[in-house]
Short mmCIF file of C-alpha atoms and ligand atoms in Angstrom, two decimals:
data_model
loop_
_atom_site.label_atom_id
_atom_site.label_comp_id
_atom_site.label_asym_id
_atom_site.label_seq_id
_atom_site.Cartn_x
_atom_site.Cartn_y
_atom_site.Cartn_z
CA MET A 1 -12.29 -7.66 -28.94
CA LYS A 2 -11.59 -5.35 -26.01
CA LYS A 3 -8.18 -3.72 -25.68
CA ALA A 4 -6.32 -2.85 -22.51
CA ILE A 5 -3.15 -1.12 -21.52
CA ILE A 6 -1.24 -2.40 -18.53
CA LEU A 7 0.96 0.48 -17.53
CA ILE A 8 4.10 -0.18 -15.48
CA ASN A 9 6.80 2.06 -14.07
CA ALA A 10 9.28 3.51 -16.55
CA PHE A 11 12.35 2.29 -14.71
CA THR A 12 11.46 -0.81 -12.70
CA GLN A 13 13.44 -4.03 -13.03
CA SER A 14 11.91 -5.61 -9.92
CA GLU A 15 10.71 -9.18 -10.34
CA GLY A 16 7.53 -8.59 -8.34
CA GLU A 17 6.64 -5.58 -10.44
CA LEU A 18 7.26 -7.44 -13.70
CA ASN A 19 5.29 -10.53 -12.64
CA GLN A 20 2.14 -8.50 -11.94
CA PRO A 21 1.49 -7.24 -15.52
CA LYS A 22 2.41 -10.62 -17.00
CA ARG A 23 -0.17 -12.40 -14.84
CA MET A 24 -2.86 -9.79 -15.57
CA LYS A 25 -2.21 -10.04 -19.31
CA GLU A 26 -2.51 -13.86 -19.13
CA GLU A 27 -5.81 -13.78 -17.25
CA LEU A 28 -7.29 -11.01 -19.43
CA ALA A 29 -6.40 -13.02 -22.55
CA LYS A 30 -8.50 -15.92 -21.18
CA LEU A 31 -11.44 -13.50 -21.09
CA GLY A 32 -10.82 -12.32 -24.66
CA VAL A 33 -9.05 -9.05 -23.86
CA GLU A 34 -5.93 -8.06 -25.75
CA ALA A 35 -3.65 -6.32 -23.26
CA HIS A 36 -0.44 -4.45 -24.01
CA ILE A 37 2.14 -4.01 -21.28
CA MET A 38 3.68 -0.55 -21.65
CA ARG A 39 6.23 1.34 -19.62
CA ASN A 40 5.23 4.85 -18.60
CA SER A 41 6.16 7.12 -21.54
CA PRO A 42 4.60 9.94 -23.60
CA ALA A 43 3.44 7.37 -26.17
CA ALA A 44 1.85 5.18 -23.48
CA LEU A 45 -0.13 8.17 -22.22
CA GLU A 46 -1.61 8.62 -25.70
CA ALA A 47 -2.30 4.94 -26.49
CA GLU A 48 -5.86 3.90 -27.33
CA ALA A 49 -7.65 1.22 -25.32
CA ASP A 50 -10.93 0.41 -23.56
CA PHE A 51 -9.33 0.56 -20.13
CA CYS A 52 -6.01 0.75 -18.36
CA ILE A 53 -4.65 -1.28 -15.47
CA PHE A 54 -2.32 1.17 -13.82
CA LEU A 55 0.51 -0.59 -12.02
CA ASP A 56 2.68 2.51 -11.63
CA LYS A 57 2.35 5.08 -8.86
CA ASP A 58 3.01 8.13 -11.07
CA LYS A 59 0.09 10.36 -10.12
CA TYR A 60 0.58 12.68 -13.09
CA ALA A 61 0.47 9.82 -15.60
CA ALA A 62 -2.59 8.41 -13.83
CA ARG A 63 -4.46 11.73 -14.11
CA ALA A 64 -3.48 12.06 -17.79
CA ILE A 65 -4.68 8.59 -18.80
CA GLU A 66 -7.84 8.86 -16.71
CA LYS A 67 -9.04 11.75 -18.87
CA ARG A 68 -9.46 9.26 -21.68
CA MET A 69 -10.35 5.89 -20.19
CA ARG A 70 -11.30 4.01 -17.03
CA LEU A 71 -8.31 3.43 -14.84
CA PHE A 72 -7.96 0.46 -12.45
CA ASN A 73 -7.34 1.69 -9.76
CA ARG A 74 -8.64 5.23 -10.13
CA ALA A 75 -6.03 8.02 -10.01
CA GLU A 76 -7.41 9.47 -6.77
CA ALA A 77 -7.24 6.09 -5.02
CA ILE A 78 -3.66 5.50 -6.15
CA GLU A 79 -2.63 8.92 -4.90
CA THR A 80 -4.24 8.47 -1.48
CA CYS A 81 -2.69 5.03 -0.97
CA ASP A 82 0.76 6.13 -2.08
CA ASP A 83 0.87 8.49 0.90
CA LYS A 84 0.53 6.74 4.27
CA MET A 85 -0.54 9.95 6.03
CA LEU A 86 -3.24 10.69 3.43
CA THR A 87 -4.45 7.09 3.81
CA PHE A 88 -4.60 7.50 7.58
CA LEU A 89 -6.62 10.72 7.29
CA ALA A 90 -9.04 9.23 4.74
CA LEU A 91 -9.68 6.11 6.83
CA ASP A 92 -11.49 7.47 9.87
CA CYS A 93 -14.09 4.72 9.35
CA VAL A 94 -11.80 1.93 10.60
CA PRO A 95 -9.55 1.29 13.65
CA GLN A 96 -5.93 2.36 13.13
CA PRO A 97 -2.90 2.81 15.41
CA GLU A 98 -2.56 6.27 16.95
CA THR A 99 -0.58 8.39 14.48
CA ILE A 100 1.01 11.85 14.44
CA SER A 101 2.07 13.59 11.23
CA SER A 102 5.45 15.27 10.78
CA ARG A 103 5.16 18.96 9.98
CA LEU A 104 6.12 20.44 6.64
CA CYS A 105 9.57 21.99 6.88
CA TYR A 106 11.01 24.12 4.07
CA SER A 107 13.39 26.33 6.01
CA ALA A 108 17.01 25.43 5.37
CA ASP A 109 18.92 24.14 8.42
CA ALA A 110 15.89 24.25 10.74
CA PRO A 111 16.71 22.50 14.04
CA VAL A 112 14.63 19.50 15.13
CA ASP A 113 11.82 20.66 17.45
CA GLY A 114 12.38 19.11 20.89
CA GLN A 115 8.90 20.11 22.07
CA PHE A 116 7.33 18.22 19.18
CA LEU A 117 9.39 15.13 20.06
CA ASP A 118 8.30 15.49 23.74
CA GLU A 119 4.69 15.40 22.59
CA ALA A 120 5.18 12.42 20.28
CA GLU A 121 7.03 10.63 23.07
CA SER A 122 4.36 11.24 25.71
CA ARG A 123 1.50 10.23 23.37
CA LEU A 124 3.09 7.22 21.67
CA GLY A 125 5.85 6.00 24.02
CA TYR A 126 8.78 3.72 23.08
CA PRO A 127 9.51 1.88 21.01
CA MET A 128 7.85 4.17 18.44
CA VAL A 129 7.26 3.45 14.76
CA VAL A 130 8.44 6.11 12.31
CA LYS A 131 7.43 5.83 8.63
CA GLU A 132 8.13 7.85 5.56
CA ASN A 133 4.80 8.68 3.92
CA HIS A 134 6.01 7.20 0.65
CA GLY A 135 7.55 3.76 0.89
CA SER A 136 7.02 0.06 0.40
CA LEU A 137 8.34 -3.41 1.22
CA GLY A 138 9.09 -2.27 4.78
CA ARG A 139 12.10 -0.30 3.56
CA GLN A 140 11.01 3.13 4.79
CA VAL A 141 9.59 1.94 8.13
CA TYR A 142 11.75 2.36 11.25
CA LEU A 143 11.63 1.72 14.98
CA ALA A 144 12.90 4.32 17.48
CA ARG A 145 13.74 2.62 20.78
CA ASP A 146 14.60 5.77 22.71
CA ARG A 147 14.91 9.55 22.48
CA ALA A 148 18.34 9.40 20.80
CA GLU A 149 17.03 7.17 17.99
CA LEU A 150 13.89 9.28 17.64
CA CYS A 151 15.95 12.44 17.40
CA SER A 152 18.28 10.90 14.84
CA LEU A 153 15.32 9.76 12.66
CA ALA A 154 13.59 13.14 12.99
CA THR A 155 16.80 14.87 11.91
CA ARG A 156 17.34 12.57 8.96
CA LEU A 157 13.70 12.92 7.82
CA GLN A 158 13.35 16.67 8.48
CA TYR A 159 12.64 17.38 4.80
CA VAL A 160 10.87 14.09 4.01
CA PRO A 161 7.12 13.76 4.74
CA HIS A 162 6.79 11.15 7.50
CA LEU A 163 4.69 10.06 10.45
CA TYR A 164 5.06 8.80 14.01
CA GLN A 165 2.94 5.85 15.11
CA LYS A 166 2.18 3.79 18.21
CA PHE A 167 4.09 0.50 18.07
CA ILE A 168 1.61 -2.38 18.44
CA ALA A 169 3.99 -4.60 20.42
CA GLU A 170 1.75 -7.70 20.44
CA SER A 171 1.80 -7.62 16.62
CA SER A 172 5.57 -7.24 16.31
CA GLY A 173 6.75 -9.23 13.28
CA ARG A 174 3.18 -10.40 12.59
CA ASP A 175 0.36 -9.08 10.48
CA VAL A 176 -2.43 -10.21 8.16
CA ARG A 177 -2.37 -9.28 4.47
CA VAL A 178 -5.79 -9.19 2.82
CA ILE A 179 -6.21 -8.87 -0.94
CA CYS A 180 -9.48 -7.19 -1.90
CA VAL A 181 -11.15 -7.10 -5.29
CA GLY A 182 -14.20 -4.86 -5.62
CA GLY A 183 -14.42 -4.57 -1.83
CA GLU A 184 -14.36 -8.33 -1.26
CA ALA A 185 -11.59 -10.12 0.60
CA VAL A 186 -10.50 -12.72 -1.98
CA ALA A 187 -7.25 -13.94 -0.40
CA CYS A 188 -5.74 -13.68 3.03
CA MET A 189 -2.47 -14.69 4.65
CA LYS A 190 -0.75 -14.26 7.96
CA ARG A 191 2.84 -13.05 7.71
CA GLU A 192 5.42 -13.71 10.40
CA ASN A 193 8.99 -12.59 10.74
CA GLU A 194 11.04 -13.85 13.66
CA ARG A 195 13.95 -11.54 12.98
CA ASP A 196 12.35 -8.15 12.48
CA PHE A 197 9.23 -6.22 13.55
CA ARG A 198 8.39 -5.79 9.85
CA SER A 199 6.54 -8.80 8.50
CA ASN A 200 6.84 -7.97 4.77
CA LEU A 201 7.76 -11.08 2.74
CA SER A 202 10.56 -9.03 1.17
CA ALA A 203 11.92 -8.31 4.68
CA GLY A 204 12.07 -12.03 5.54
CA GLY A 205 8.44 -12.62 6.62
CA ARG A 206 6.83 -16.00 5.93
CA GLY A 207 3.25 -16.31 4.78
CA GLU A 208 0.63 -18.91 5.61
CA PRO A 209 -3.04 -19.05 4.62
CA PHE A 210 -5.35 -17.26 7.06
CA PRO A 211 -9.15 -17.61 7.20
CA VAL A 212 -11.26 -14.64 6.11
CA ASP A 213 -13.55 -13.87 9.06
CA GLY A 214 -16.50 -11.48 9.32
CA GLU A 215 -14.38 -8.61 10.64
CA ILE A 216 -11.89 -8.95 7.78
CA ARG A 217 -14.80 -8.91 5.32
CA ARG A 218 -16.21 -5.79 6.97
CA LEU A 219 -12.85 -3.97 6.92
CA ALA A 220 -12.19 -4.97 3.29
CA SER A 221 -15.48 -3.48 2.24
CA LEU A 222 -15.15 -0.29 4.35
CA VAL A 223 -11.58 0.44 3.24
CA SER A 224 -12.32 -0.21 -0.44
CA THR A 225 -15.43 1.97 -0.42
CA CYS A 226 -13.82 4.75 1.57
CA LEU A 227 -10.74 4.94 -0.68
CA LYS A 228 -12.68 4.14 -3.91
CA LEU A 229 -10.44 1.16 -4.64
CA ASP A 230 -11.09 -1.56 -7.21
CA TYR A 231 -8.15 -3.60 -5.96
CA CYS A 232 -5.91 -3.39 -2.92
CA GLY A 233 -3.86 -5.18 -0.30
CA ILE A 234 -4.64 -4.24 3.30
CA ASP A 235 -2.15 -4.88 6.10
CA LEU A 236 -3.86 -5.59 9.42
CA LEU A 237 -2.01 -5.49 12.74
CA LEU A 238 -3.13 -8.01 15.36
CA SER A 239 -3.78 -5.88 18.44
CA HIS A 240 -5.25 -6.98 21.79
CA ASP A 241 -8.37 -5.02 20.77
CA GLY A 242 -8.70 -6.68 17.36
CA TYR A 243 -7.48 -5.79 13.87
CA LEU A 244 -5.97 -2.36 13.23
CA VAL A 245 -5.50 -1.15 9.66
CA CYS A 246 -1.75 -0.58 9.23
CA GLU A 247 -1.65 0.43 5.58
CA VAL A 248 -3.39 0.01 2.23
CA ASN A 249 -1.50 -0.83 -0.97
CA SER A 250 -3.29 0.10 -4.19
CA ASN A 251 -0.69 -1.85 -6.18
CA ALA A 252 -0.15 -4.77 -3.80
CA PHE A 253 1.88 -7.58 -5.35
CA PHE A 254 -0.19 -10.76 -5.55
CA GLY A 255 2.59 -13.21 -6.52
CA GLY A 256 3.42 -14.09 -2.90
CA ILE A 257 -0.17 -14.55 -1.75
CA GLU A 258 -1.06 -16.60 -4.87
CA ASN A 259 1.80 -18.98 -3.97
CA VAL A 260 0.83 -19.18 -0.30
CA THR A 261 -2.93 -19.62 -0.74
CA GLY A 262 -3.24 -21.16 -4.21
CA ILE A 263 -5.90 -18.53 -5.01
CA ASN A 264 -5.81 -17.02 -8.49
CA VAL A 265 -5.96 -13.33 -7.57
CA ALA A 266 -5.19 -12.15 -11.11
CA ALA A 267 -8.18 -14.08 -12.50
CA SER A 268 -10.47 -12.64 -9.89
CA TYR A 269 -9.28 -9.07 -10.63
CA ALA A 270 -9.54 -9.56 -14.42
CA CYS A 271 -13.08 -10.87 -14.04
CA TYR A 272 -14.08 -7.91 -11.84
CA ILE A 273 -12.63 -5.41 -14.34
CA LEU A 274 -14.62 -6.89 -17.24
CA ASN A 275 -17.84 -6.68 -15.24
CA GLU A 276 -17.07 -3.05 -14.41
CA ILE A 277 -16.49 -1.91 -17.98
CA ARG A 278 -19.43 -3.79 -19.47
N1 ADP B 301 2.42 0.52 14.21
C1 ADP B 301 3.00 -0.65 14.02
N2 ADP B 301 3.15 -1.56 15.02
C2 ADP B 301 3.74 -2.76 14.82
N3 ADP B 301 4.24 -3.15 13.61
C3 ADP B 301 4.11 -2.31 12.58
C4 ADP B 301 3.48 -1.03 12.71
N4 ADP B 301 3.50 -0.41 11.51
C5 ADP B 301 4.09 -1.26 10.66
N5 ADP B 301 4.47 -2.41 11.28
C6 ADP B 301 5.14 -3.55 10.65
O1 ADP B 301 5.94 -3.07 9.59
C7 ADP B 301 5.49 -3.59 8.33
C8 ADP B 301 5.66 -2.53 7.24
O2 ADP B 301 4.84 -1.41 7.51
P1 ADP B 301 3.83 -0.81 6.45
O3 ADP B 301 3.18 0.37 7.06
O4 ADP B 301 2.95 -1.89 5.94
O5 ADP B 301 4.82 -0.27 5.31
P2 ADP B 301 5.24 -0.86 3.87
O6 ADP B 301 4.51 -0.01 2.90
O7 ADP B 301 6.70 -0.64 3.78
O8 ADP B 301 4.82 -2.31 3.81
C9 ADP B 301 4.06 -4.01 8.57
O9 ADP B 301 3.66 -5.04 7.68
C10 ADP B 301 4.11 -4.50 10.03
O10 ADP B 301 4.62 -5.83 10.10
MG1 MG B 302 2.86 -3.00 4.11
#
């Protein structure tokens, strides 16, 4: 009998994060795999198993476990996806919104650089999307409607890695979430939020099933190959020129999309993993 570790964050109490390992354990059991859900800890890093499903984002723990067993997703993929700017830089194979990186600042009390804001403003215009490089559930994504708001965000985020991005107005409050397993789009939903430009379900967005077309299939495969992902959720903005890749989640929650589409994402991922390790 094969053994697996499902590693979760040391501190999380979030329902979404606790549902994910439970569902994976269930589906792996149906395939004859005994999986142990463990919180990130020194003992978990030393546990013996045939493979590990890594549902944390702790890049150090990922590297440590990967020395001893196959990690789903791989440590490098998790690290790239956990940083929106690194994801943007890695994904030059697909269309994305125009994006400018913040610059590293380690001088205490450095003033915000007006010339930099001028440049961002003239390239991206208003409203402008500002995102922290690390963030999820729409919580670290902001909209600057004018120079005063841009300046206030830039000041607040001076010491936090972040990026500035063109606001895709025609996609405001709407996007398409695609769940990919082994580079294949296995489930897809459109998310809409009438009250906010962020369509995340956790920010009030509502999901409905959305058909997987040829372009979605192509993007799923390109993104997964480029970022070496076994599993991911891709957010696609609906621009006048077609889909734009907004972000890639290596640990995308599948509870919401399973409910909306009726597709058993956990089963599909478990099945893929077993084929990979055989
Ligand atoms: N450039 C953009 N133009 C329009 N809407 C955007 C843009 N970037 C993000 N959004 C909206 O904000 C949501 C959250 O942004 P995202 O980059 O996916 O961060 P998170 O990791 O918090 O989900 C997206 O699902 C989308 O609805
Ligand atoms: Mg997102």
